[in-house]
Amino acid sequence: MEGFGDYLRKVREQRRSSDATFSVRQLASRVGVEPSYLSKVERGQQPPPSEKTIAALASELDEDADVLLALAGKVSGDLQSIIRRRPKLFADLIRQLKDMPDHAVLRLVREVRDGEW
Amino acid sequence: MEGFGDYLRKVREQRRSSDATFSVRQLASRVGVEPSYLSKVERGQQPPPSEKTIAALASELDEDADVLLALAGKVSGDLQSIIRRRPKLFADLIRQLKDMPDHAVLRLVREVRDGEW
DNA sequence: CCATCCGTGTACCATATACTACACACTACC
DNA sequence: GGTAGTGTGTAGTATATGGTACACGGATGG
C-alpha cells in the first residue's frame, strides 16, 4: 500500500514540475520544519509528522487535510472533539456505517446537508 | 467539569458499596495496573490511562467504553480506523452533524439501523 | 498483637513522538 | 571556479506517555 511518504513525495514532485518553489527545502521552510526531516518523512525513514505539520503541508500542497491525516494513520483533532462531545451517538452511527457502501454514506451526507429529512 | 478521574472514582465507589472486590487494589489488579497508579488516576494526579487500560476498566465496571474514552479526551482506535478508511466521507458527515441536536442524529442512527431509507 | 486488607506518597523508568542542527556531495549557472 | 540551490546522512534532543516498584500509615478482624 502507498504510504504517507510516497504520496507526499508524489504530490510535491507533481507541483514542482510547474513550480520550482516546491523543492524539499523551500516547502519545508514554508511548512516550518527542517528540510532533512521532510526528506526523511517522504522516504519513510521517519514516521509521519504531527497533525499541525500535516495540516500545513495540506494547505501548501492544496490537498485535503483529512486524507493526508488518514494516510498518516491519524484523525483530525477537531473531528475527534466533535465525537467526544456525544460519544455514544457518534460511535453508534460510525460503527453502523462501517460496512455501508460509499454511495449510501454519500447519500446520507447529501440528505443531511440539504435538509431533506 | 467532571473529569475522568472523578467519574471513575464515583462509579467504582458505587459498585463497591455492594461488592467489596471493587477496591482500588482489586480493581487495579484485575485491570492490570498498579494500585497506586489507579489511585492517582482517580484523583487526577495522573492523566487518564491508555485506551487499552480504559477499555479494561469499562469492561470491569460495566461502563460504556466510548463514554469513558471521551472523558479521557480520546476516541477509540476502531472508530478512528473506520474514519481513516474513507476520510472525506466521514469527515464531511461528522462535521455536518456537529451542531445537529441529539434527537436528529439519533433519528439518523435509527434510520440507518432499520434500513428505512 | 498480629495478619491482612486498605488507600496513597515518593521515586523512578522505558518507549514513543516530533523534531533540530549541521555537514556533505552534487548540479547548474554566470 | 565561486556561488546558490538541491537532496540527504548522522547525531542528538526535548517532551509526552504510560506506566512500575516499594514503602508507609491506618483500619479491621480473629
Short mmCIF file of C-alpha atoms (C1' of nucleotides) in Angstrom, two decimals:
data_model
loop_
_atom_site.label_atom_id
_atom_site.label_comp_id
_atom_site.label_asym_id
_atom_site.label_seq_id
_atom_site.Cartn_x
_atom_site.Cartn_y
_atom_site.Cartn_z
CA MET A 1 0.00 0.00 0.00
CA GLU A 2 1.11 3.55 -0.71
CA GLY A 3 2.24 5.24 2.47
CA PHE A 4 2.13 8.80 3.62
CA GLY A 5 5.67 9.49 2.47
CA ASP A 6 5.22 8.11 -1.03
CA TYR A 7 2.07 10.09 -1.54
CA LEU A 8 3.63 13.26 -0.20
CA ARG A 9 6.62 12.95 -2.47
CA LYS A 10 4.44 12.21 -5.47
CA VAL A 11 2.26 15.27 -4.88
CA ARG A 12 5.18 17.55 -4.18
CA GLU A 13 7.10 16.45 -7.28
CA GLN A 14 3.95 16.98 -9.30
CA ARG A 15 3.62 20.53 -8.05
CA ARG A 16 7.29 21.09 -8.50
CA SER A 17 7.22 20.24 -12.18
CA SER A 18 5.41 23.51 -12.73
CA ASP A 19 6.65 25.49 -9.75
CA ALA A 20 10.25 25.45 -8.57
CA THR A 21 9.30 26.65 -5.10
CA PHE A 22 8.12 23.15 -4.31
CA SER A 23 11.59 21.83 -3.59
CA VAL A 24 12.06 19.89 -0.36
CA ARG A 25 13.94 22.81 1.11
CA GLN A 26 11.52 25.55 0.23
CA LEU A 27 8.43 23.59 1.12
CA ALA A 28 9.99 22.55 4.42
CA SER A 29 10.78 26.17 5.13
CA ARG A 30 7.22 27.30 4.44
CA VAL A 31 5.81 24.46 6.49
CA GLY A 32 8.16 25.18 9.34
CA VAL A 33 10.37 22.07 9.53
CA GLU A 34 13.94 21.21 8.63
CA PRO A 35 14.50 20.05 5.04
CA SER A 36 16.28 16.88 6.10
CA TYR A 37 13.29 15.99 8.23
CA LEU A 38 10.85 16.44 5.38
CA SER A 39 13.14 14.43 3.13
CA LYS A 40 13.19 11.56 5.60
CA VAL A 41 9.44 11.68 6.02
CA GLU A 42 8.96 11.47 2.27
CA ARG A 43 11.19 8.45 2.07
CA GLY A 44 9.54 6.74 5.02
CA GLN A 45 12.66 6.99 7.15
CA GLN A 46 10.68 8.94 9.70
CA PRO A 47 7.09 8.36 10.70
CA PRO A 48 4.57 10.96 9.51
CA PRO A 49 4.74 14.32 11.27
CA SER A 50 2.32 15.85 13.74
CA GLU A 51 -1.19 16.88 12.84
CA LYS A 52 -0.14 20.50 12.82
CA THR A 53 2.64 19.91 10.33
CA ILE A 54 0.41 17.71 8.18
CA ALA A 55 -2.19 20.46 8.11
CA ALA A 56 0.45 22.95 6.95
CA LEU A 57 1.57 20.52 4.24
CA ALA A 58 -2.00 20.01 3.10
CA SER A 59 -2.53 23.72 2.91
CA GLU A 60 0.67 24.35 0.94
CA LEU A 61 0.06 21.47 -1.43
CA ASP A 62 -3.62 22.17 -1.77
CA GLU A 63 -4.51 18.70 -0.61
CA ASP A 64 -7.32 17.50 1.63
CA ALA A 65 -6.05 17.54 5.20
CA ASP A 66 -8.30 14.67 6.28
CA VAL A 67 -6.98 12.47 3.51
CA LEU A 68 -3.39 13.30 4.34
CA LEU A 69 -4.05 12.66 8.03
CA ALA A 70 -5.65 9.34 7.16
CA LEU A 71 -2.56 8.29 5.23
CA ALA A 72 -0.60 9.23 8.32
CA GLY A 73 -2.78 6.97 10.44
CA LYS A 74 -4.44 9.89 12.22
CA VAL A 75 -7.83 11.51 12.57
CA SER A 76 -8.01 15.26 12.93
CA GLY A 77 -8.41 16.65 16.40
CA ASP A 78 -11.50 18.66 15.56
CA LEU A 79 -13.34 15.55 14.34
CA GLN A 80 -12.32 13.78 17.50
CA SER A 81 -13.63 16.55 19.64
CA ILE A 82 -16.97 16.50 17.86
CA ILE A 83 -17.21 12.79 18.56
CA ARG A 84 -16.17 13.23 22.18
CA ARG A 85 -18.98 15.63 22.86
CA ARG A 86 -21.55 12.89 22.14
CA PRO A 87 -19.61 9.67 22.24
CA LYS A 88 -22.43 7.16 22.22
CA LEU A 89 -24.33 8.85 19.44
CA PHE A 90 -21.38 9.15 17.10
CA ALA A 91 -19.85 5.82 17.99
CA ASP A 92 -23.10 4.06 17.13
CA LEU A 93 -23.53 5.93 13.90
CA ILE A 94 -19.99 5.42 12.69
CA ARG A 95 -19.96 1.73 13.53
CA GLN A 96 -23.21 1.26 11.70
CA LEU A 97 -21.84 2.95 8.63
CA LYS A 98 -18.69 0.90 8.72
CA ASP A 99 -19.69 -1.57 6.03
CA MET A 100 -22.09 0.59 4.08
CA PRO A 101 -21.05 1.23 0.50
CA ASP A 102 -19.69 4.66 -0.35
CA HIS A 103 -22.74 5.74 -2.29
CA ALA A 104 -25.02 5.01 0.63
CA VAL A 105 -22.97 7.08 3.03
CA LEU A 106 -22.64 9.80 0.46
CA ARG A 107 -26.39 9.90 0.04
CA LEU A 108 -26.71 10.35 3.78
CA VAL A 109 -24.21 13.19 3.73
CA ARG A 110 -26.18 14.92 0.99
CA GLU A 111 -29.51 14.39 2.65
CA VAL A 112 -28.26 15.90 5.87
CA ARG A 113 -26.67 18.77 4.04
CA ASP A 114 -29.79 19.57 2.03
CA GLY A 115 -32.09 19.17 4.97
CA GLU A 116 -34.26 16.68 3.08
CA TRP A 117 -35.20 14.63 6.04
CA MET B 1 -16.47 19.93 34.57
CA GLU B 2 -16.24 16.41 35.90
CA GLY B 3 -13.06 14.77 34.77
CA PHE B 4 -12.18 11.20 34.00
CA GLY B 5 -10.80 10.56 37.45
CA ASP B 6 -13.79 11.91 39.33
CA TYR B 7 -16.17 9.87 37.25
CA LEU B 8 -14.09 6.75 37.61
CA ARG B 9 -13.94 7.10 41.36
CA LYS B 10 -17.65 7.75 41.60
CA VAL B 11 -18.53 4.67 39.57
CA ARG B 12 -16.08 2.44 41.38
CA GLU B 13 -17.28 3.55 44.84
CA GLN B 14 -20.83 2.93 43.71
CA ARG B 15 -20.01 -0.61 42.69
CA ARG B 16 -18.01 -1.08 45.80
CA SER B 17 -20.89 -0.27 48.08
CA SER B 18 -22.41 -3.59 47.05
CA ASP B 19 -19.29 -5.53 46.12
CA ALA B 20 -16.08 -5.41 48.15
CA THR B 21 -13.99 -6.61 45.22
CA PHE B 22 -14.21 -3.12 43.76
CA SER B 23 -11.48 -1.72 45.97
CA VAL B 24 -8.73 0.26 44.27
CA ARG B 25 -6.36 -2.62 44.82
CA GLN B 26 -8.50 -5.41 43.50
CA LEU B 27 -9.81 -3.50 40.54
CA ALA B 28 -6.31 -2.39 39.64
CA SER B 29 -5.18 -5.98 39.81
CA ARG B 30 -7.97 -7.18 37.52
CA VAL B 31 -7.34 -4.36 35.10
CA GLY B 32 -3.62 -4.99 35.09
CA VAL B 33 -2.13 -1.87 36.67
CA GLU B 34 -0.57 -0.94 39.99
CA PRO B 35 -2.99 0.17 42.70
CA SER B 36 -1.10 3.39 43.37
CA TYR B 37 -1.38 4.25 39.70
CA LEU B 38 -5.13 3.72 39.63
CA SER B 39 -5.43 5.77 42.82
CA LYS B 40 -3.54 8.64 41.26
CA VAL B 41 -5.62 8.48 38.11
CA GLU B 42 -8.82 8.64 40.14
CA ARG B 43 -7.59 11.72 41.95
CA GLY B 44 -6.39 13.39 38.78
CA GLN B 45 -2.75 13.22 39.83
CA GLN B 46 -2.02 11.28 36.69
CA PRO B 47 -3.58 11.82 33.28
CA PRO B 48 -6.06 9.16 32.13
CA PRO B 49 -4.54 5.81 31.18
CA SER B 50 -4.15 4.28 27.75
CA GLU B 51 -7.05 3.17 25.61
CA LYS B 52 -6.32 -0.44 26.46
CA THR B 53 -6.49 0.20 30.19
CA ILE B 54 -9.61 2.32 29.83
CA ALA B 55 -11.27 -0.48 27.89
CA ALA B 56 -10.43 -2.92 30.68
CA LEU B 57 -11.84 -0.50 33.25
CA ALA B 58 -15.01 -0.07 31.22
CA SER B 59 -15.43 -3.80 30.97
CA GLU B 60 -14.89 -4.38 34.70
CA LEU B 61 -17.15 -1.53 35.72
CA ASP B 62 -19.78 -2.32 33.11
CA GLU B 63 -19.50 1.14 31.66
CA ASP B 64 -19.58 2.33 28.06
CA ALA B 65 -16.03 2.35 26.75
CA ASP B 66 -16.68 5.18 24.30
CA VAL B 67 -18.02 7.39 27.07
CA LEU B 68 -15.07 6.63 29.31
CA LEU B 69 -12.66 7.29 26.46
CA ALA B 70 -14.41 10.58 25.73
CA LEU B 71 -13.95 11.66 29.33
CA ALA B 72 -10.30 10.78 28.89
CA GLY B 73 -10.11 13.02 25.82
CA LYS B 74 -9.74 10.10 23.45
CA VAL B 75 -11.60 8.42 20.63
CA SER B 76 -11.37 4.65 20.29
CA GLY B 77 -8.92 3.29 17.78
CA ASP B 78 -11.50 1.22 15.97
CA LEU B 79 -13.67 4.28 15.29
CA GLN B 80 -10.62 6.13 14.06
CA SER B 81 -9.73 3.33 11.70
CA ILE B 82 -13.25 3.31 10.26
CA ILE B 83 -12.92 7.03 9.59
CA ARG B 84 -9.46 6.64 8.09
CA ARG B 85 -10.67 4.18 5.51
CA ARG B 86 -12.92 6.85 3.98
CA PRO B 87 -11.66 10.14 5.39
CA LYS B 88 -13.53 12.58 3.20
CA LEU B 89 -16.84 10.82 3.51
CA PHE B 90 -16.76 10.55 7.27
CA ALA B 91 -15.16 13.93 7.85
CA ASP B 92 -17.93 15.63 5.89
CA LEU B 93 -20.67 13.71 7.63
CA ILE B 94 -19.35 14.29 11.12
CA ARG B 95 -18.75 17.99 10.58
CA GLN B 96 -22.25 18.37 9.23
CA LEU B 97 -23.70 16.67 12.26
CA LYS B 98 -21.65 18.79 14.62
CA ASP B 99 -24.42 21.22 15.53
CA MET B 100 -27.42 19.00 14.93
CA PRO B 101 -29.49 18.33 18.03
CA ASP B 102 -29.23 14.93 19.64
CA HIS B 103 -32.63 13.77 18.53
CA ALA B 104 -31.85 14.50 14.90
CA VAL B 105 -28.64 12.50 14.97
CA LEU B 106 -30.38 9.76 16.89
CA ARG B 107 -33.07 9.57 14.26
CA LEU B 108 -30.39 9.17 11.63
CA VAL B 109 -28.80 6.35 13.62
CA ARG B 110 -32.12 4.58 13.83
CA GLU B 111 -32.96 5.06 10.20
CA VAL B 112 -29.67 3.60 9.14
CA ARG B 113 -30.04 0.73 11.54
CA ASP B 114 -33.54 -0.14 10.42
CA GLY B 115 -32.78 0.32 6.77
CA GLU B 116 -35.66 2.76 6.31
CA TRP B 117 -34.03 4.86 3.72
"C1'" DC C 1 -0.88 -8.16 68.84
"C1'" DC C 2 -0.63 -9.89 64.61
"C1'" DA C 3 -2.13 -10.59 59.86
"C1'" DT C 4 -4.48 -8.72 56.23
"C1'" DC C 5 -6.56 -5.63 53.81
"C1'" DC C 6 -6.91 -0.65 52.50
"C1'" DG C 7 -5.54 3.93 50.00
"C1'" DT C 8 -1.70 6.63 48.91
"C1'" DG C 9 3.19 9.09 48.71
"C1'" DT C 10 7.79 9.05 46.55
"C1'" DA C 11 10.86 7.87 43.21
"C1'" DC C 12 11.95 6.14 39.13
"C1'" DC C 13 11.71 4.35 34.20
"C1'" DA C 14 11.13 2.68 29.23
"C1'" DT C 15 9.39 3.95 24.99
"C1'" DA C 16 7.48 6.89 21.66
"C1'" DT C 17 6.89 11.34 19.44
"C1'" DA C 18 8.41 15.04 16.83
"C1'" DC C 19 11.59 17.09 15.82
"C1'" DT C 20 16.61 20.24 15.29
"C1'" DA C 21 21.45 21.09 13.90
"C1'" DC C 22 24.91 20.56 10.85
"C1'" DA C 23 27.68 18.72 7.43
"C1'" DC C 24 28.33 16.51 2.95
"C1'" DA C 25 28.20 15.74 -2.01
"C1'" DC C 26 26.09 17.00 -6.24
"C1'" DT C 27 24.29 20.08 -10.02
"C1'" DA C 28 23.65 24.44 -12.54
"C1'" DC C 29 24.72 28.98 -13.63
"C1'" DC C 30 27.47 33.00 -14.96
"C1'" DG D 1 35.67 28.41 -10.24
"C1'" DG D 2 32.86 30.55 -6.96
"C1'" DT D 3 28.03 30.91 -5.61
"C1'" DA D 4 23.50 29.29 -4.92
"C1'" DG D 5 20.45 25.81 -4.71
"C1'" DT D 6 19.46 20.79 -4.36
"C1'" DG D 7 18.59 16.27 -1.60
"C1'" DT D 8 20.24 13.58 2.14
"C1'" DG D 9 23.17 11.25 6.12
"C1'" DT D 10 24.43 11.34 11.04
"C1'" DA D 11 23.73 12.59 15.57
"C1'" DG D 12 21.40 14.41 19.13
"C1'" DT D 13 17.35 16.32 21.89
"C1'" DA D 14 13.06 17.85 24.46
"C1'" DT D 15 8.74 16.45 25.88
"C1'" DA D 16 5.00 13.36 26.48
"C1'" DT D 17 3.08 8.87 27.52
"C1'" DG D 18 2.05 5.23 30.42
"C1'" DG D 19 3.21 3.27 33.48
"C1'" DT D 20 6.32 0.18 37.78
"C1'" DA D 21 8.34 -0.61 42.47
"C1'" DC D 22 8.07 -0.17 47.06
"C1'" DA D 23 7.20 1.68 51.36
"C1'" DC D 24 4.17 3.90 54.73
"C1'" DG D 25 0.39 4.60 57.97
"C1'" DG D 26 -4.32 3.44 59.10
"C1'" DA D 27 -8.44 0.42 59.78
"C1'" DT D 28 -10.41 -4.23 60.63
"C1'" DG D 29 -10.96 -8.80 62.48
"C1'" DG D 30 -9.55 -13.16 64.91
#
